[in-house]
PDB file of C-alpha atoms and ligand atoms in Angstrom:
ATOM      1  CA  MET L   1      -0.094  -0.374  -0.138  1.00 53.00           C
ATOM      2  CA  LEU L   2       2.656   2.871   0.535  1.00 54.00           C
ATOM      3  CA  ALA L   3       4.399   1.820  -1.868  1.00 50.00           C
ATOM      4  CA  HIS L   4       2.119   1.774  -4.329  1.00 56.00           C
ATOM      5  CA  SER L   5       1.191   5.389  -2.612  1.00 56.00           C
ATOM      6  CA  ARG L   6       4.473   6.814  -4.315  1.00 55.00           C
ATOM      7  CA  GLY L   7       4.138   5.501  -7.122  1.00 53.00           C
ATOM      8  CA  GLY L   8       6.596   1.376  -6.296  1.00 58.00           C
ATOM      9  CA  SER L   9       9.437   4.039  -6.947  1.00 67.00           C
ATOM     10  CA  ALA L  10      10.069   3.644  -2.213  1.00 83.00           C
ATOM     11  CA  GLN L  11      14.072   3.495  -1.649  1.00 90.00           C
ATOM     12  CA  ARG L  12      16.079   0.491  -1.947  1.00 93.00           C
ATOM     13  CA  ASP L  13      18.417  -1.158   0.236  1.00 93.00           C
ATOM     14  CA  ALA L  14      20.902  -3.974   0.505  1.00 96.00           C
ATOM     15  CA  VAL L  15      19.604  -5.314   3.450  1.00 96.00           C
ATOM     16  CA  ASP L  16      20.418  -8.550   5.504  1.00 97.00           C
ATOM     17  CA  LEU L  17      16.575 -10.338   4.421  1.00 97.00           C
ATOM     18  CA  ASN L  18      17.393 -12.614   8.701  1.00 98.00           C
ATOM     19  CA  SER L  19      17.962  -9.483  10.573  1.00 98.00           C
ATOM     20  CA  LEU L  20      14.882  -7.859   8.471  1.00 97.00           C
ATOM     21  CA  VAL L  21      12.725 -11.332   9.252  1.00 98.00           C
ATOM     22  CA  SER L  22      13.750 -11.983  12.772  1.00 97.00           C
ATOM     23  CA  GLU L  23      13.472  -8.308  14.176  1.00 97.00           C
ATOM     24  CA  ALA L  24       9.649  -8.634  12.911  1.00 97.00           C
ATOM     25  CA  VAL L  25       8.966 -12.086  14.523  1.00 97.00           C
ATOM     26  CA  ASP L  26      10.669 -10.685  18.015  1.00 96.00           C
ATOM     27  CA  LEU L  27       8.788  -6.650  17.748  1.00 95.00           C
ATOM     28  CA  ALA L  28       5.392  -9.432  17.438  1.00 94.00           C
ATOM     29  CA  TYR L  29       5.868 -11.697  20.342  1.00 94.00           C
ATOM     30  CA  HIS L  30       6.801  -8.614  22.727  1.00 93.00           C
ATOM     31  CA  GLY L  31       4.060  -6.417  20.740  1.00 91.00           C
ATOM     32  CA  LEU L  32       1.247 -10.122  21.749  1.00 87.00           C
ATOM     33  CA  ARG L  33       3.951 -10.518  25.492  1.00 90.00           C
ATOM     34  CA  ALA L  34       3.056  -7.111  26.089  1.00 92.00           C
ATOM     35  CA  GLN L  35      -0.742  -6.954  25.943  1.00 88.00           C
ATOM     36  CA  ASP L  36      -0.535 -10.383  27.951  1.00 86.00           C
ATOM     37  CA  ALA L  37       1.784 -11.428  29.943  1.00 88.00           C
ATOM     38  CA  SER L  38       1.504 -15.194  30.187  1.00 83.00           C
ATOM     39  CA  PHE L  39       1.302 -15.403  26.262  1.00 83.00           C
ATOM     40  CA  ASN L  40       4.151 -18.187  25.620  1.00 86.00           C
ATOM     41  CA  ILE L  41       5.360 -19.463  22.140  1.00 92.00           C
ATOM     42  CA  THR L  42       8.235 -20.765  21.482  1.00 94.00           C
ATOM     43  CA  LEU L  43      10.339 -19.333  18.808  1.00 96.00           C
ATOM     44  CA  GLU L  44      12.928 -21.188  16.432  1.00 97.00           C
ATOM     45  CA  TYR L  45      14.946 -19.992  14.005  1.00 97.00           C
ATOM     46  CA  ASP L  46      16.240 -21.747  10.692  1.00 96.00           C
ATOM     47  CA  LEU L  47      18.227 -18.966   8.874  1.00 97.00           C
ATOM     48  CA  GLU L  48      20.413 -19.512   6.014  1.00 95.00           C
ATOM     49  CA  SER L  49      24.003 -18.452   7.274  1.00 93.00           C
ATOM     50  CA  ASP L  50      25.084 -17.361   4.270  1.00 91.00           C
ATOM     51  CA  LEU L  51      22.243 -14.827   2.413  1.00 94.00           C
ATOM     52  CA  PRO L  52      23.903 -12.563   0.019  1.00 94.00           C
ATOM     53  CA  PRO L  53      22.305  -8.521   0.935  1.00 96.00           C
ATOM     54  CA  LEU L  54      19.513  -8.121  -0.731  1.00 95.00           C
ATOM     55  CA  LYS L  55      17.457  -5.108  -2.137  1.00 96.00           C
ATOM     56  CA  VAL L  56      14.239  -4.483  -1.047  1.00 96.00           C
ATOM     57  CA  VAL L  57      12.154  -1.225   0.310  1.00 96.00           C
ATOM     58  CA  PRO L  58      13.094  -2.478   4.421  1.00 96.00           C
ATOM     59  CA  GLN L  59      10.037  -0.283   5.982  1.00 95.00           C
ATOM     60  CA  ASP L  60       7.162  -1.974   3.880  1.00 96.00           C
ATOM     61  CA  LEU L  61       8.810  -5.375   4.145  1.00 96.00           C
ATOM     62  CA  SER L  62       9.451  -5.656   7.801  1.00 96.00           C
ATOM     63  CA  ARG L  63       5.554  -4.524   7.627  1.00 97.00           C
ATOM     64  CA  VAL L  64       5.234  -8.011   5.486  1.00 97.00           C
ATOM     65  CA  PHE L  65       6.654 -10.403   8.099  1.00 97.00           C
ATOM     66  CA  LEU L  66       5.329  -7.773  10.782  1.00 97.00           C
ATOM     67  CA  ASN L  67       2.090  -9.064   9.521  1.00 97.00           C
ATOM     68  CA  ILE L  68       2.971 -12.635   9.321  1.00 97.00           C
ATOM     69  CA  ALA L  69       3.667 -12.578  12.435  1.00 96.00           C
ATOM     70  CA  ASN L  70       1.193 -11.109  14.394  1.00 95.00           C
ATOM     71  CA  ASN L  71      -1.023 -12.778  12.556  1.00 95.00           C
ATOM     72  CA  GLY L  72       0.993 -16.625  14.039  1.00 94.00           C
ATOM     73  CA  CYS L  73       0.847 -14.858  17.334  1.00 93.00           C
ATOM     74  CA  TYR L  74      -2.580 -14.108  17.895  1.00 91.00           C
ATOM     75  CA  ALA L  75      -3.805 -17.255  16.631  1.00 93.00           C
ATOM     76  CA  ALA L  76      -1.916 -19.027  19.009  1.00 91.00           C
ATOM     77  CA  HIS L  77      -2.168 -16.380  21.394  1.00 88.00           C
ATOM     78  CA  HIS L  78      -5.962 -17.281  20.550  1.00 90.00           C
ATOM     79  CA  ARG L  79      -6.073 -21.236  20.418  1.00 92.00           C
ATOM     80  CA  MET L  80      -4.027 -20.862  24.164  1.00 88.00           C
ATOM     81  CA  LEU L  81      -6.638 -19.063  26.125  1.00 87.00           C
ATOM     82  CA  LYS L  82      -9.482 -22.114  24.101  1.00 92.00           C
ATOM     83  CA  GLU L  83      -7.072 -24.858  25.546  1.00 91.00           C
ATOM     84  CA  GLY L  84      -5.155 -23.963  28.906  1.00 86.00           C
ATOM     85  CA  ALA L  85      -1.317 -23.454  29.401  1.00 80.00           C
ATOM     86  CA  GLY L  86      -0.558 -27.574  28.206  1.00 90.00           C
ATOM     87  CA  TYR L  87      -0.785 -25.968  24.079  1.00 91.00           C
ATOM     88  CA  ARG L  88       2.757 -24.880  23.650  1.00 91.00           C
ATOM     89  CA  PRO L  89       3.008 -23.226  20.587  1.00 93.00           C
ATOM     90  CA  VAL L  90       5.944 -22.972  17.669  1.00 95.00           C
ATOM     91  CA  LEU L  91       6.447 -20.282  15.374  1.00 96.00           C
ATOM     92  CA  ARG L  92       9.276 -21.440  13.341  1.00 96.00           C
ATOM     93  CA  THR L  93      10.910 -18.749  10.756  1.00 97.00           C
ATOM     94  CA  THR L  94      12.745 -20.255   7.675  1.00 95.00           C
ATOM     95  CA  THR L  95      15.223 -17.886   5.387  1.00 95.00           C
ATOM     96  CA  ARG L  96      16.677 -20.687   2.508  1.00 90.00           C
ATOM     97  CA  GLN L  97      18.064 -18.953  -1.026  1.00 88.00           C
ATOM     98  CA  THR L  98      16.522 -20.735  -3.897  1.00 86.00           C
ATOM     99  CA  PRO L  99      18.460 -22.048  -6.136  1.00 88.00           C
ATOM    100  CA  ASP L 100      18.807 -19.837  -9.749  1.00 87.00           C
ATOM    101  CA  VAL L 101      17.504 -23.110 -11.601  1.00 89.00           C
ATOM    102  CA  VAL L 102      14.082 -21.950  -9.743  1.00 91.00           C
ATOM    103  CA  GLN L 103      13.846 -18.918  -9.988  1.00 89.00           C
ATOM    104  CA  LYS L 104      13.971 -19.841 -14.557  1.00 95.00           C
ATOM    105  CA  ILE L 105      11.626 -22.922 -14.849  1.00 95.00           C
ATOM    106  CA  PHE L 106       8.660 -20.896 -15.199  1.00 96.00           C
ATOM    107  CA  ASN L 107      11.037 -18.679 -18.712  1.00 96.00           C
ATOM    108  CA  PRO L 108      10.604 -19.826 -22.302  1.00 95.00           C
ATOM    109  CA  PHE L 109      12.600 -22.401 -23.897  1.00 93.00           C
ATOM    110  CA  PHE L 110      14.263 -22.962 -20.401  1.00 93.00           C
ATOM    111  CA  THR L 111      15.063 -26.482 -19.920  1.00 92.00           C
ATOM    112  CA  THR L 112      18.385 -28.762 -18.699  1.00 91.00           C
ATOM    113  CA  LYS L 113      17.558 -32.058 -20.470  1.00 90.00           C
ATOM    114  CA  PRO L 114      19.615 -32.910 -22.536  1.00 88.00           C
ATOM    115  CA  ALA L 115      19.223 -30.686 -25.790  1.00 83.00           C
ATOM    116  CA  GLY L 116      16.008 -31.906 -28.967  1.00 81.00           C
ATOM    117  CA  GLN L 117      14.310 -34.166 -25.985  1.00 76.00           C
ATOM    118  CA  ARG L 118      12.572 -31.499 -24.080  1.00 84.00           C
ATOM    119  CA  THR L 119      11.249 -27.993 -25.283  1.00 87.00           C
ATOM    120  CA  GLY L 120      11.513 -26.190 -22.287  1.00 91.00           C
ATOM    121  CA  LEU L 121       8.032 -24.961 -22.433  1.00 94.00           C
ATOM    122  CA  GLY L 122       6.346 -27.113 -20.106  1.00 95.00           C
ATOM    123  CA  LEU L 123       6.218 -24.892 -17.771  1.00 96.00           C
ATOM    124  CA  SER L 124       5.567 -21.632 -19.253  1.00 96.00           C
ATOM    125  CA  LEU L 125       2.342 -23.127 -21.576  1.00 96.00           C
ATOM    126  CA  SER L 126       0.867 -24.081 -17.957  1.00 97.00           C
ATOM    127  CA  TYR L 127       1.689 -21.469 -16.178  1.00 97.00           C
ATOM    128  CA  GLN L 128      -0.456 -19.435 -18.593  1.00 97.00           C
ATOM    129  CA  ILE L 129      -3.144 -21.794 -18.638  1.00 97.00           C
ATOM    130  CA  VAL L 130      -2.727 -21.980 -14.976  1.00 97.00           C
ATOM    131  CA  THR L 131      -2.622 -17.849 -14.426  1.00 97.00           C
ATOM    132  CA  ASP L 132      -3.820 -15.994 -17.166  1.00 97.00           C
ATOM    133  CA  GLN L 133      -6.924 -18.339 -19.267  1.00 97.00           C
ATOM    134  CA  HIS L 134      -7.509 -20.054 -15.486  1.00 98.00           C
ATOM    135  CA  LYS L 135      -7.143 -16.519 -12.681  1.00 98.00           C
ATOM    136  CA  GLY L 136      -5.032 -19.505 -10.762  1.00 97.00           C
ATOM    137  CA  SER L 137      -1.423 -19.425  -8.930  1.00 97.00           C
ATOM    138  CA  ILE L 138       0.660 -21.925  -9.752  1.00 97.00           C
ATOM    139  CA  LYS L 139       4.127 -21.992  -7.775  1.00 96.00           C
ATOM    140  CA  VAL L 140       6.919 -24.162  -7.089  1.00 95.00           C
ATOM    141  CA  ASN L 141       8.570 -24.358  -3.759  1.00 92.00           C
ATOM    142  CA  SER L 142      12.037 -26.961  -3.840  1.00 90.00           C
ATOM    143  CA  GLN L 143      15.175 -27.880  -2.111  1.00 86.00           C
ATOM    144  CA  GLU L 144      18.139 -29.169  -3.328  1.00 83.00           C
ATOM    145  CA  GLY L 145      18.328 -32.562  -2.897  1.00 88.00           C
ATOM    146  CA  GLU L 146      15.406 -32.896  -1.183  1.00 90.00           C
ATOM    147  CA  PHE L 147      12.027 -32.318  -3.114  1.00 92.00           C
ATOM    148  CA  THR L 148      10.538 -29.895  -4.781  1.00 93.00           C
ATOM    149  CA  GLU L 149       6.999 -29.071  -4.904  1.00 95.00           C
ATOM    150  CA  PHE L 150       4.507 -27.965  -7.221  1.00 96.00           C
ATOM    151  CA  VAL L 151       0.982 -25.724  -5.765  1.00 97.00           C
ATOM    152  CA  ILE L 152      -1.712 -24.971  -8.049  1.00 96.00           C
ATOM    153  CA  THR L 153      -4.679 -22.484  -7.359  1.00 98.00           C
ATOM    154  CA  LEU L 154      -7.483 -21.811  -8.886  1.00 97.00           C
ATOM    155  CA  PRO L 155     -10.332 -19.967  -7.651  1.00 97.00           C
ATOM    156  CA  LYS L 156     -13.994 -21.548  -7.710  1.00 96.00           C
TER     157      LYS L 156
HETATM  158  N1  ADP E   1       9.935 -31.754 -10.531  1.00 80.51           N
HETATM  159  C1  ADP E   1      11.026 -31.061 -10.868  1.00 80.51           C
HETATM  160  N2  ADP E   1      12.397 -31.403 -10.458  1.00 80.51           N
HETATM  161  C2  ADP E   1      13.654 -30.849 -11.506  1.00 80.51           C
HETATM  162  N3  ADP E   1      13.498 -29.866 -10.945  1.00 80.51           N
HETATM  163  C3  ADP E   1      12.292 -29.991 -12.027  1.00 80.51           C
HETATM  164  C4  ADP E   1      11.241 -30.429 -12.117  1.00 80.51           C
HETATM  165  N4  ADP E   1       9.721 -29.950 -12.611  1.00 80.51           N
HETATM  166  C5  ADP E   1      10.746 -29.051 -13.663  1.00 80.51           C
HETATM  167  N5  ADP E   1      11.891 -28.995 -13.318  1.00 80.51           N
HETATM  168  C6  ADP E   1      13.213 -28.517 -14.159  1.00 80.51           C
HETATM  169  O1  ADP E   1      12.004 -27.053 -14.731  1.00 80.51           O
HETATM  170  C7  ADP E   1      12.630 -27.552 -16.663  1.00 80.51           C
HETATM  171  C8  ADP E   1      11.371 -26.501 -16.925  1.00 80.51           C
HETATM  172  O2  ADP E   1      10.555 -27.676 -17.145  1.00 80.51           O
HETATM  173  P1  ADP E   1       9.024 -27.735 -18.072  1.00 80.51           P
HETATM  174  O3  ADP E   1       9.692 -26.307 -18.409  1.00 80.51           O
HETATM  175  O4  ADP E   1       8.228 -29.200 -18.727  1.00 80.51           O
HETATM  176  O5  ADP E   1      10.311 -28.283 -19.727  1.00 80.51           O
HETATM  177  P2  ADP E   1      11.322 -29.260 -20.536  1.00 80.51           P
HETATM  178  O6  ADP E   1      10.086 -30.807 -19.690  1.00 80.51           O
HETATM  179  O7  ADP E   1      10.995 -29.763 -21.635  1.00 80.51           O
HETATM  180  O8  ADP E   1      12.705 -29.459 -19.816  1.00 80.51           O
HETATM  181  C9  ADP E   1      13.254 -29.232 -16.269  1.00 80.51           C
HETATM  182  O9  ADP E   1      13.661 -28.709 -17.814  1.00 80.51           O
HETATM  183  C10 ADP E   1      13.747 -29.086 -14.539  1.00 80.51           C
HETATM  184  O10 ADP E   1      15.829 -28.399 -14.276  1.00 80.51           O
HETATM  185 MG1   MG E   2       8.792 -30.663 -19.007  1.00 80.51          MG
END
């Protein structure tokens, strides 16, 4: 909203994403603690150790992380009020660097398969069919050597 109101020209700075995200989580946690001292949640961090600095609009991106962490703390707090102290919520924050290949797989003609065998058009066509034609979304999550997950959502 803020970036929109500034016409998207907000100042980008090279920042350490791990700091930005953990400061936001910390703020959300302390915000809820200030409202209810009995509230407790275990904060877990699984942060990529050598993230390169990212050029982002820090104030705006902080709001994204803060909102998501606030929502999580709020939901956990609500459930704790219902279930009592036996409920032990965990808020886990993970950062990962995705391999370059993951960013390219929806590009037309991108393929890592042997020349002549594949066109590299499968995912770019799929992207168009799902997003443009059906107004849905297609996302990929992948951890090298571990798994690849495609999530396709379609409107009702
Ligand atoms: N499940 C997967 N695991 C690993 N890589 C994948 C997976 N799905 C897609 N890719 C990568 O995305 C590229 C593009 O896929 P696609 O657009 O279907 O073209 P093609 O199958 O012709 O290579 C593949 O060449 C591969 O590098
Ligand atoms: Mg294919």
